[in-house]
Structures are given as structure tokens and as C-alpha cells.
Amino acid sequence: MTARHVEHVMGTVFSFAVRDPGPGTGPAIRRIVERLHRIDALFSTYRPESEISRLGRGELAPADADPEVRWVLERCAELGAETGGYFTATPGGRLDPSGYVKGWAVEEASRALRAAGSRQHCVSGGGDVQSAGGPWRVGIADPHRAGSVARVVTGHDLAVATSGTAERGPHVIDPHTGLPAAALASLTLVGPGLARVDALATAAFAMGARALRWLDAKGVRALAIHPDGRQETTGGWG
């Protein structure tokens, strides 16, 4: 029987489905939930006392920040260099590494379940998914029809991340223009690890029309849905 848990944290909903639960599953999920709330306390831009908020106001020196905060900001800097600045921890000029943190938190939760002995589970946060084992079927929301699925991805050990305008409107900013990215309605990436996949989805969505060419050159599986409803994929989509 599949063990399930739903947790409201980080301003969204995290859900767990473990197909191979054992005696350690419940305690592991409790530890994971505690860690998710700790990550939220460190990185939330909505909490004035969080380390990210204090760093952004200049009240905390980077060298004095929690090691995980320093590690995340280092990863964000690396992704910024890789994407030509389309991924940034300072969207709109404000320190906010949320584009990396959520996917990383989901991937960390999956890693903790593996450490507890699970080889068949799925963790989602804010609609983005990290699975272990399989096969798993992950629906990709249709940005033009609320509640509808545009495509289904099936496979093992999947990370699936979507960036788009359907739920939050045009919220992804092109850091080079300072304007909301609007060339695509949604962009979904599939890969092995959600932290990187989620960050690349945000960066590529900000690139707009050239996103699929850039992702194809990197060998990343991607599905773009255009504002007119047309669907386009990279060569490796399958």
C-alpha cells in the first residue's frame, strides 16, 4: 500500500507518495518535513527574519550565513554563468534564490527517502516532481485550459519541472531586459535531478524563442507550449 503525506510549506504544497513503505518511512517523512520547514525559515523572502532577507538588507555578511545558504548561492552563481545570466539569484535586483531552492528541496526530500530505504517514491513541490524507481506517469498541465493535461511523461527516476504563466501570470523576468518573459506559455524540462532541471526551466523560459535551441544543444529533454497552443519539443523528447 502506498504511503502518502501532504505538507504545506514554502508557500506551496509538497506531497509524498511512497510505494514501498517500511518501518522507517514515517520517521523519515517527519524528518524531511522538519528539514523543509528549516529550509523555508532560512530562504523565505517573505520572512523578514530569514537569512536571505537579512542578507538582502545587508544585515548579515555572506561569510556569516548558514553553510547551506552559502552553498545554494554558489550553485546559483554557477547556473548564472552557465545560462549567460538568464538564471539569477537576484531577479528584479532583489536577493531571491527561490528559482533554485524549491527544486533543490524536493530533490533533497527524495534523497532522504532513498537513504531511509525507499526505491519507489515520488515527491512533488509546487507541481514539480522528483521520482525514484517507476514507472511513474507525470502530467504536464495545459496552460490554456485549467485542469487539463497537455502531455504525460512516463519513465523511471524522473525529474520534471515546468515554468510558465498559467498559475501565476507573467512572473518570470528576463534579467537582461527587466521585463516579464512572454514568448512561451509554458516550458517543461525532464531530467535526472530536479534542482538543476527546475533552475534550467526558469532560465530557458526567460530566454523565450531561443530556449529550445539552447536546450537541444545541451541534450535536455523539453516541451514548449506556445501562446497560440502549438507544442514544440527538443529532439530528445522521445
PDB file of C-alpha atoms in Angstrom:
ATOM      1  CA  MET A   1       0.000   0.000   0.000  1.00  0.00           C
ATOM      2  CA  THR A   2       1.324   3.431  -0.943  1.00  0.00           C
ATOM      3  CA  ALA A   3       2.125   5.742   1.975  1.00  0.00           C
ATOM      4  CA  ARG A   4       1.153   9.362   1.359  1.00  0.00           C
ATOM      5  CA  HIS A   5       1.742  12.687   3.064  1.00  0.00           C
ATOM      6  CA  VAL A   6       0.896  16.283   2.158  1.00  0.00           C
ATOM      7  CA  GLU A   7       2.668  19.266   3.722  1.00  0.00           C
ATOM      8  CA  HIS A   8       2.010  22.982   3.280  1.00  0.00           C
ATOM      9  CA  VAL A   9       5.411  24.670   3.393  1.00  0.00           C
ATOM     10  CA  MET A  10       7.495  27.180   1.441  1.00  0.00           C
ATOM     11  CA  GLY A  11       4.328  28.876   0.225  1.00  0.00           C
ATOM     12  CA  THR A  12       3.202  25.795  -1.700  1.00  0.00           C
ATOM     13  CA  VAL A  13       2.194  22.156  -1.259  1.00  0.00           C
ATOM     14  CA  PHE A  14       4.669  19.278  -1.009  1.00  0.00           C
ATOM     15  CA  SER A  15       3.305  15.779  -1.493  1.00  0.00           C
ATOM     16  CA  PHE A  16       4.900  12.390  -0.917  1.00  0.00           C
ATOM     17  CA  ALA A  17       3.886   9.027  -2.369  1.00  0.00           C
ATOM     18  CA  VAL A  18       5.968   6.040  -1.240  1.00  0.00           C
ATOM     19  CA  ARG A  19       5.125   2.747  -2.971  1.00  0.00           C
ATOM     20  CA  ASP A  20       7.481   0.659  -0.828  1.00  0.00           C
ATOM     21  CA  PRO A  21       6.891   1.921   2.715  1.00  0.00           C
ATOM     22  CA  GLY A  22       8.695   0.259   5.599  1.00  0.00           C
ATOM     23  CA  PRO A  23       9.127   0.825   9.336  1.00  0.00           C
ATOM     24  CA  GLY A  24      11.418   3.770   8.673  1.00  0.00           C
ATOM     25  CA  THR A  25       9.133   5.580   6.239  1.00  0.00           C
ATOM     26  CA  GLY A  26       7.035   7.504   8.779  1.00  0.00           C
ATOM     27  CA  PRO A  27      10.028   8.746  10.814  1.00  0.00           C
ATOM     28  CA  ALA A  28      11.853   9.645   7.587  1.00  0.00           C
ATOM     29  CA  ILE A  29       8.943  11.742   6.338  1.00  0.00           C
ATOM     30  CA  ARG A  30       8.749  13.510   9.701  1.00  0.00           C
ATOM     31  CA  ARG A  31      12.464  14.351   9.487  1.00  0.00           C
ATOM     32  CA  ILE A  32      12.055  15.534   5.901  1.00  0.00           C
ATOM     33  CA  VAL A  33       9.135  17.774   6.854  1.00  0.00           C
ATOM     34  CA  GLU A  34      11.190  19.315   9.665  1.00  0.00           C
ATOM     35  CA  ARG A  35      14.006  19.973   7.185  1.00  0.00           C
ATOM     36  CA  LEU A  36      11.625  21.557   4.671  1.00  0.00           C
ATOM     37  CA  HIS A  37      10.401  23.966   7.331  1.00  0.00           C
ATOM     38  CA  ARG A  38      14.006  24.761   8.255  1.00  0.00           C
ATOM     39  CA  ILE A  39      14.800  25.462   4.585  1.00  0.00           C
ATOM     40  CA  ASP A  40      11.779  27.757   4.492  1.00  0.00           C
ATOM     41  CA  ALA A  41      12.987  29.575   7.616  1.00  0.00           C
ATOM     42  CA  LEU A  42      16.400  30.137   6.017  1.00  0.00           C
ATOM     43  CA  PHE A  43      15.383  31.066   2.478  1.00  0.00           C
ATOM     44  CA  SER A  44      11.908  32.633   2.629  1.00  0.00           C
ATOM     45  CA  THR A  45      11.809  36.107   1.113  1.00  0.00           C
ATOM     46  CA  TYR A  46       8.510  36.673   2.940  1.00  0.00           C
ATOM     47  CA  ARG A  47      10.024  36.307   6.407  1.00  0.00           C
ATOM     48  CA  PRO A  48      11.950  39.416   7.468  1.00  0.00           C
ATOM     49  CA  GLU A  49      13.987  37.340   9.935  1.00  0.00           C
ATOM     50  CA  SER A  50      15.165  34.743   7.368  1.00  0.00           C
ATOM     51  CA  GLU A  51      18.840  34.712   6.469  1.00  0.00           C
ATOM     52  CA  ILE A  52      18.025  35.508   2.833  1.00  0.00           C
ATOM     53  CA  SER A  53      16.035  38.582   3.890  1.00  0.00           C
ATOM     54  CA  ARG A  54      18.825  39.695   6.231  1.00  0.00           C
ATOM     55  CA  LEU A  55      21.453  39.143   3.522  1.00  0.00           C
ATOM     56  CA  GLY A  56      19.369  41.138   1.075  1.00  0.00           C
ATOM     57  CA  ARG A  57      19.164  44.057   3.529  1.00  0.00           C
ATOM     58  CA  GLY A  58      22.892  43.899   4.237  1.00  0.00           C
ATOM     59  CA  GLU A  59      22.330  42.945   7.879  1.00  0.00           C
ATOM     60  CA  LEU A  60      24.165  39.630   7.515  1.00  0.00           C
ATOM     61  CA  ALA A  61      27.526  39.116   5.851  1.00  0.00           C
ATOM     62  CA  PRO A  62      27.699  36.204   3.378  1.00  0.00           C
ATOM     63  CA  ALA A  63      30.604  34.715   5.330  1.00  0.00           C
ATOM     64  CA  ASP A  64      28.409  34.579   8.436  1.00  0.00           C
ATOM     65  CA  ALA A  65      25.455  32.918   6.716  1.00  0.00           C
ATOM     66  CA  ASP A  66      24.415  29.323   7.286  1.00  0.00           C
ATOM     67  CA  PRO A  67      26.568  26.892   5.247  1.00  0.00           C
ATOM     68  CA  GLU A  68      23.518  25.766   3.266  1.00  0.00           C
ATOM     69  CA  VAL A  69      22.735  29.351   2.318  1.00  0.00           C
ATOM     70  CA  ARG A  70      26.298  29.856   1.103  1.00  0.00           C
ATOM     71  CA  TRP A  71      26.151  26.555  -0.817  1.00  0.00           C
ATOM     72  CA  VAL A  72      22.882  27.456  -2.557  1.00  0.00           C
ATOM     73  CA  LEU A  73      24.175  30.891  -3.567  1.00  0.00           C
ATOM     74  CA  GLU A  74      27.297  29.253  -5.017  1.00  0.00           C
ATOM     75  CA  ARG A  75      25.122  26.920  -7.110  1.00  0.00           C
ATOM     76  CA  CYS A  76      23.053  29.896  -8.263  1.00  0.00           C
ATOM     77  CA  ALA A  77      26.219  31.699  -9.348  1.00  0.00           C
ATOM     78  CA  GLU A  78      27.336  28.634 -11.320  1.00  0.00           C
ATOM     79  CA  LEU A  79      23.955  28.407 -13.032  1.00  0.00           C
ATOM     80  CA  GLY A  80      24.093  32.103 -13.806  1.00  0.00           C
ATOM     81  CA  ALA A  81      27.404  31.616 -15.579  1.00  0.00           C
ATOM     82  CA  GLU A  82      26.154  28.541 -17.451  1.00  0.00           C
ATOM     83  CA  THR A  83      22.985  30.272 -18.687  1.00  0.00           C
ATOM     84  CA  GLY A  84      24.550  33.576 -19.676  1.00  0.00           C
ATOM     85  CA  GLY A  85      22.842  35.333 -16.790  1.00  0.00           C
ATOM     86  CA  TYR A  86      19.335  34.103 -17.584  1.00  0.00           C
ATOM     87  CA  PHE A  87      19.292  32.348 -14.243  1.00  0.00           C
ATOM     88  CA  THR A  88      19.914  34.700 -11.347  1.00  0.00           C
ATOM     89  CA  ALA A  89      19.574  34.732  -7.574  1.00  0.00           C
ATOM     90  CA  THR A  90      18.684  38.425  -7.785  1.00  0.00           C
ATOM     91  CA  PRO A  91      15.641  38.665 -10.088  1.00  0.00           C
ATOM     92  CA  GLY A  92      14.487  42.246 -10.296  1.00  0.00           C
ATOM     93  CA  GLY A  93      17.553  43.284  -8.294  1.00  0.00           C
ATOM     94  CA  ARG A  94      16.376  41.586  -5.079  1.00  0.00           C
ATOM     95  CA  LEU A  95      18.096  38.593  -3.493  1.00  0.00           C
ATOM     96  CA  ASP A  96      15.757  35.663  -4.094  1.00  0.00           C
ATOM     97  CA  PRO A  97      17.198  32.208  -4.887  1.00  0.00           C
ATOM     98  CA  SER A  98      13.727  30.601  -4.900  1.00  0.00           C
ATOM     99  CA  GLY A  99      14.243  29.510  -8.508  1.00  0.00           C
ATOM    100  CA  TYR A 100      16.788  27.018  -7.208  1.00  0.00           C
ATOM    101  CA  VAL A 101      15.643  26.375  -3.652  1.00  0.00           C
ATOM    102  CA  LYS A 102      12.292  24.702  -4.335  1.00  0.00           C
ATOM    103  CA  GLY A 103      13.662  22.138  -6.773  1.00  0.00           C
ATOM    104  CA  TRP A 104      16.635  21.504  -4.510  1.00  0.00           C
ATOM    105  CA  ALA A 105      14.322  20.969  -1.528  1.00  0.00           C
ATOM    106  CA  VAL A 106      12.233  18.418  -3.453  1.00  0.00           C
ATOM    107  CA  GLU A 107      15.360  16.599  -4.620  1.00  0.00           C
ATOM    108  CA  GLU A 108      16.727  16.612  -1.059  1.00  0.00           C
ATOM    109  CA  ALA A 109      13.473  15.069   0.178  1.00  0.00           C
ATOM    110  CA  SER A 110      13.760  12.279  -2.387  1.00  0.00           C
ATOM    111  CA  ARG A 111      17.382  11.717  -1.426  1.00  0.00           C
ATOM    112  CA  ALA A 112      16.375  11.387   2.229  1.00  0.00           C
ATOM    113  CA  LEU A 113      13.708   8.821   1.347  1.00  0.00           C
ATOM    114  CA  ARG A 114      16.322   6.829  -0.558  1.00  0.00           C
ATOM    115  CA  ALA A 115      18.587   6.958   2.492  1.00  0.00           C
ATOM    116  CA  ALA A 116      15.685   5.562   4.531  1.00  0.00           C
ATOM    117  CA  GLY A 117      15.446   2.579   2.186  1.00  0.00           C
ATOM    118  CA  SER A 118      12.807   3.622  -0.353  1.00  0.00           C
ATOM    119  CA  ARG A 119      13.436   2.863  -4.012  1.00  0.00           C
ATOM    120  CA  GLN A 120       9.907   3.581  -5.241  1.00  0.00           C
ATOM    121  CA  HIS A 121       8.597   7.043  -4.419  1.00  0.00           C
ATOM    122  CA  CYS A 122       7.544  10.373  -5.852  1.00  0.00           C
ATOM    123  CA  VAL A 123       7.921  13.807  -4.248  1.00  0.00           C
ATOM    124  CA  SER A 124       6.330  16.933  -5.693  1.00  0.00           C
ATOM    125  CA  GLY A 125       6.552  20.558  -4.673  1.00  0.00           C
ATOM    126  CA  GLY A 126       4.579  23.293  -6.345  1.00  0.00           C
ATOM    127  CA  GLY A 127       3.834  20.972  -9.258  1.00  0.00           C
ATOM    128  CA  ASP A 128       7.450  19.983  -9.944  1.00  0.00           C
ATOM    129  CA  VAL A 129       8.341  16.328  -9.438  1.00  0.00           C
ATOM    130  CA  GLN A 130      11.251  14.111  -8.417  1.00  0.00           C
ATOM    131  CA  SER A 131      10.610  10.377  -8.613  1.00  0.00           C
ATOM    132  CA  ALA A 132      12.595   7.272  -7.779  1.00  0.00           C
ATOM    133  CA  GLY A 133      12.008   3.906  -9.396  1.00  0.00           C
ATOM    134  CA  GLY A 134       8.935   3.611 -11.515  1.00  0.00           C
ATOM    135  CA  PRO A 135       7.442   3.664 -13.920  1.00  0.00           C
ATOM    136  CA  TRP A 136       5.748   6.926 -12.954  1.00  0.00           C
ATOM    137  CA  ARG A 137       3.328   8.985 -15.033  1.00  0.00           C
ATOM    138  CA  VAL A 138       3.612  12.749 -14.650  1.00  0.00           C
ATOM    139  CA  GLY A 139       1.012  15.008 -16.224  1.00  0.00           C
ATOM    140  CA  ILE A 140       2.057  18.318 -17.771  1.00  0.00           C
ATOM    141  CA  ALA A 141      -0.567  20.992 -17.247  1.00  0.00           C
ATOM    142  CA  ASP A 142      -2.101  22.671 -20.265  1.00  0.00           C
ATOM    143  CA  PRO A 143      -1.501  26.408 -19.739  1.00  0.00           C
ATOM    144  CA  HIS A 144      -4.502  27.250 -21.914  1.00  0.00           C
ATOM    145  CA  ARG A 145      -7.074  25.000 -20.214  1.00  0.00           C
ATOM    146  CA  ALA A 146      -7.249  24.984 -16.433  1.00  0.00           C
ATOM    147  CA  GLY A 147      -7.341  21.483 -15.002  1.00  0.00           C
ATOM    148  CA  SER A 148      -6.361  19.844 -18.284  1.00  0.00           C
ATOM    149  CA  VAL A 149      -3.221  17.882 -19.141  1.00  0.00           C
ATOM    150  CA  ALA A 150      -1.290  18.704 -22.306  1.00  0.00           C
ATOM    151  CA  ARG A 151       1.094  15.728 -22.247  1.00  0.00           C
ATOM    152  CA  VAL A 152       2.051  12.837 -19.963  1.00  0.00           C
ATOM    153  CA  VAL A 153       5.662  11.889 -19.250  1.00  0.00           C
ATOM    154  CA  THR A 154       6.282   8.262 -18.304  1.00  0.00           C
ATOM    155  CA  GLY A 155       9.525   6.790 -17.027  1.00  0.00           C
ATOM    156  CA  HIS A 156      11.837   5.877 -14.181  1.00  0.00           C
ATOM    157  CA  ASP A 157      13.804   8.200 -11.891  1.00  0.00           C
ATOM    158  CA  LEU A 158      12.240  11.310 -13.407  1.00  0.00           C
ATOM    159  CA  ALA A 159      12.650  14.951 -12.527  1.00  0.00           C
ATOM    160  CA  VAL A 160      10.002  17.108 -14.225  1.00  0.00           C
ATOM    161  CA  ALA A 161       9.827  20.895 -13.903  1.00  0.00           C
ATOM    162  CA  THR A 162       7.545  23.388 -15.627  1.00  0.00           C
ATOM    163  CA  SER A 163       7.928  27.132 -15.867  1.00  0.00           C
ATOM    164  CA  GLY A 164       5.067  29.174 -17.248  1.00  0.00           C
ATOM    165  CA  THR A 165       2.346  31.769 -16.908  1.00  0.00           C
ATOM    166  CA  ALA A 166      -0.686  29.554 -16.209  1.00  0.00           C
ATOM    167  CA  GLU A 167      -0.917  29.801 -12.414  1.00  0.00           C
ATOM    168  CA  ARG A 168       0.985  32.974 -11.518  1.00  0.00           C
ATOM    169  CA  GLY A 169       0.777  35.008 -14.704  1.00  0.00           C
ATOM    170  CA  PRO A 170       3.898  36.507 -16.315  1.00  0.00           C
ATOM    171  CA  HIS A 171       6.177  36.253 -13.264  1.00  0.00           C
ATOM    172  CA  VAL A 172       9.473  35.055 -14.816  1.00  0.00           C
ATOM    173  CA  ILE A 173      11.607  38.106 -15.540  1.00  0.00           C
ATOM    174  CA  ASP A 174      14.148  38.294 -18.343  1.00  0.00           C
ATOM    175  CA  PRO A 175      17.108  39.628 -16.336  1.00  0.00           C
ATOM    176  CA  HIS A 176      18.597  41.230 -19.453  1.00  0.00           C
ATOM    177  CA  THR A 177      15.541  43.383 -20.185  1.00  0.00           C
ATOM    178  CA  GLY A 178      13.838  43.553 -16.789  1.00  0.00           C
ATOM    179  CA  LEU A 179      10.557  42.611 -18.488  1.00  0.00           C
ATOM    180  CA  PRO A 180       8.352  39.549 -17.948  1.00  0.00           C
ATOM    181  CA  ALA A 181       9.128  36.701 -20.346  1.00  0.00           C
ATOM    182  CA  ALA A 182       6.105  36.139 -22.574  1.00  0.00           C
ATOM    183  CA  ALA A 183       7.332  34.358 -25.721  1.00  0.00           C
ATOM    184  CA  LEU A 184       6.195  30.967 -24.337  1.00  0.00           C
ATOM    185  CA  ALA A 185       3.117  29.886 -22.404  1.00  0.00           C
ATOM    186  CA  SER A 186       4.966  27.076 -20.644  1.00  0.00           C
ATOM    187  CA  LEU A 187       8.218  25.166 -20.794  1.00  0.00           C
ATOM    188  CA  THR A 188       8.693  21.712 -19.261  1.00  0.00           C
ATOM    189  CA  LEU A 189      12.053  20.039 -18.767  1.00  0.00           C
ATOM    190  CA  VAL A 190      12.757  16.391 -17.918  1.00  0.00           C
ATOM    191  CA  GLY A 191      15.996  15.129 -16.429  1.00  0.00           C
ATOM    192  CA  PRO A 192      17.511  13.144 -13.565  1.00  0.00           C
ATOM    193  CA  GLY A 193      17.746  15.788 -10.816  1.00  0.00           C
ATOM    194  CA  LEU A 194      15.130  18.430 -10.033  1.00  0.00           C
ATOM    195  CA  ALA A 195      17.361  21.148  -8.583  1.00  0.00           C
ATOM    196  CA  ARG A 196      19.144  21.632 -11.901  1.00  0.00           C
ATOM    197  CA  VAL A 197      16.140  20.852 -14.098  1.00  0.00           C
ATOM    198  CA  ASP A 198      13.974  23.412 -12.290  1.00  0.00           C
ATOM    199  CA  ALA A 199      16.640  26.116 -12.491  1.00  0.00           C
ATOM    200  CA  LEU A 200      17.236  25.476 -16.202  1.00  0.00           C
ATOM    201  CA  ALA A 201      13.475  25.607 -16.832  1.00  0.00           C
ATOM    202  CA  THR A 202      13.336  29.076 -15.293  1.00  0.00           C
ATOM    203  CA  ALA A 203      16.382  30.266 -17.232  1.00  0.00           C
ATOM    204  CA  ALA A 204      15.250  28.840 -20.557  1.00  0.00           C
ATOM    205  CA  PHE A 205      11.736  30.241 -20.145  1.00  0.00           C
ATOM    206  CA  ALA A 206      13.309  33.675 -19.695  1.00  0.00           C
ATOM    207  CA  MET A 207      15.234  33.152 -22.970  1.00  0.00           C
ATOM    208  CA  GLY A 208      11.959  32.942 -24.858  1.00  0.00           C
ATOM    209  CA  ALA A 209      12.038  31.972 -28.525  1.00  0.00           C
ATOM    210  CA  ARG A 210      15.567  30.564 -28.491  1.00  0.00           C
ATOM    211  CA  ALA A 211      15.001  28.357 -25.437  1.00  0.00           C
ATOM    212  CA  LEU A 212      14.503  25.071 -27.306  1.00  0.00           C
ATOM    213  CA  ARG A 213      17.587  25.555 -29.484  1.00  0.00           C
ATOM    214  CA  TRP A 214      19.679  26.215 -26.380  1.00  0.00           C
ATOM    215  CA  LEU A 215      18.247  23.193 -24.542  1.00  0.00           C
ATOM    216  CA  ASP A 216      18.577  20.933 -27.598  1.00  0.00           C
ATOM    217  CA  ALA A 217      22.268  21.819 -27.842  1.00  0.00           C
ATOM    218  CA  LYS A 218      22.654  20.771 -24.194  1.00  0.00           C
ATOM    219  CA  GLY A 219      20.816  17.481 -24.751  1.00  0.00           C
ATOM    220  CA  VAL A 220      17.975  18.425 -22.387  1.00  0.00           C
ATOM    221  CA  ARG A 221      14.511  16.954 -22.971  1.00  0.00           C
ATOM    222  CA  ALA A 222      11.997  19.808 -23.192  1.00  0.00           C
ATOM    223  CA  LEU A 223       8.446  20.607 -24.275  1.00  0.00           C
ATOM    224  CA  ALA A 224       7.432  24.164 -25.110  1.00  0.00           C
ATOM    225  CA  ILE A 225       3.814  25.249 -25.395  1.00  0.00           C
ATOM    226  CA  HIS A 226       3.407  28.498 -27.291  1.00  0.00           C
ATOM    227  CA  PRO A 227       0.836  31.215 -26.614  1.00  0.00           C
ATOM    228  CA  ASP A 228      -1.162  30.004 -29.648  1.00  0.00           C
ATOM    229  CA  GLY A 229      -1.287  26.452 -28.233  1.00  0.00           C
ATOM    230  CA  ARG A 230       1.299  24.992 -30.590  1.00  0.00           C
ATOM    231  CA  GLN A 231       3.596  22.384 -28.982  1.00  0.00           C
ATOM    232  CA  GLU A 232       7.274  22.003 -29.815  1.00  0.00           C
ATOM    233  CA  THR A 233       9.890  19.657 -28.357  1.00  0.00           C
ATOM    234  CA  THR A 234      13.620  19.139 -28.367  1.00  0.00           C
ATOM    235  CA  GLY A 235      14.986  16.241 -30.394  1.00  0.00           C
ATOM    236  CA  GLY A 236      15.443  14.005 -27.377  1.00  0.00           C
ATOM    237  CA  TRP A 237      11.884  14.316 -26.076  1.00  0.00           C
ATOM    238  CA  GLY A 238      11.003  10.851 -27.369  1.00  0.00           C
TER     239      GLY A 238
END
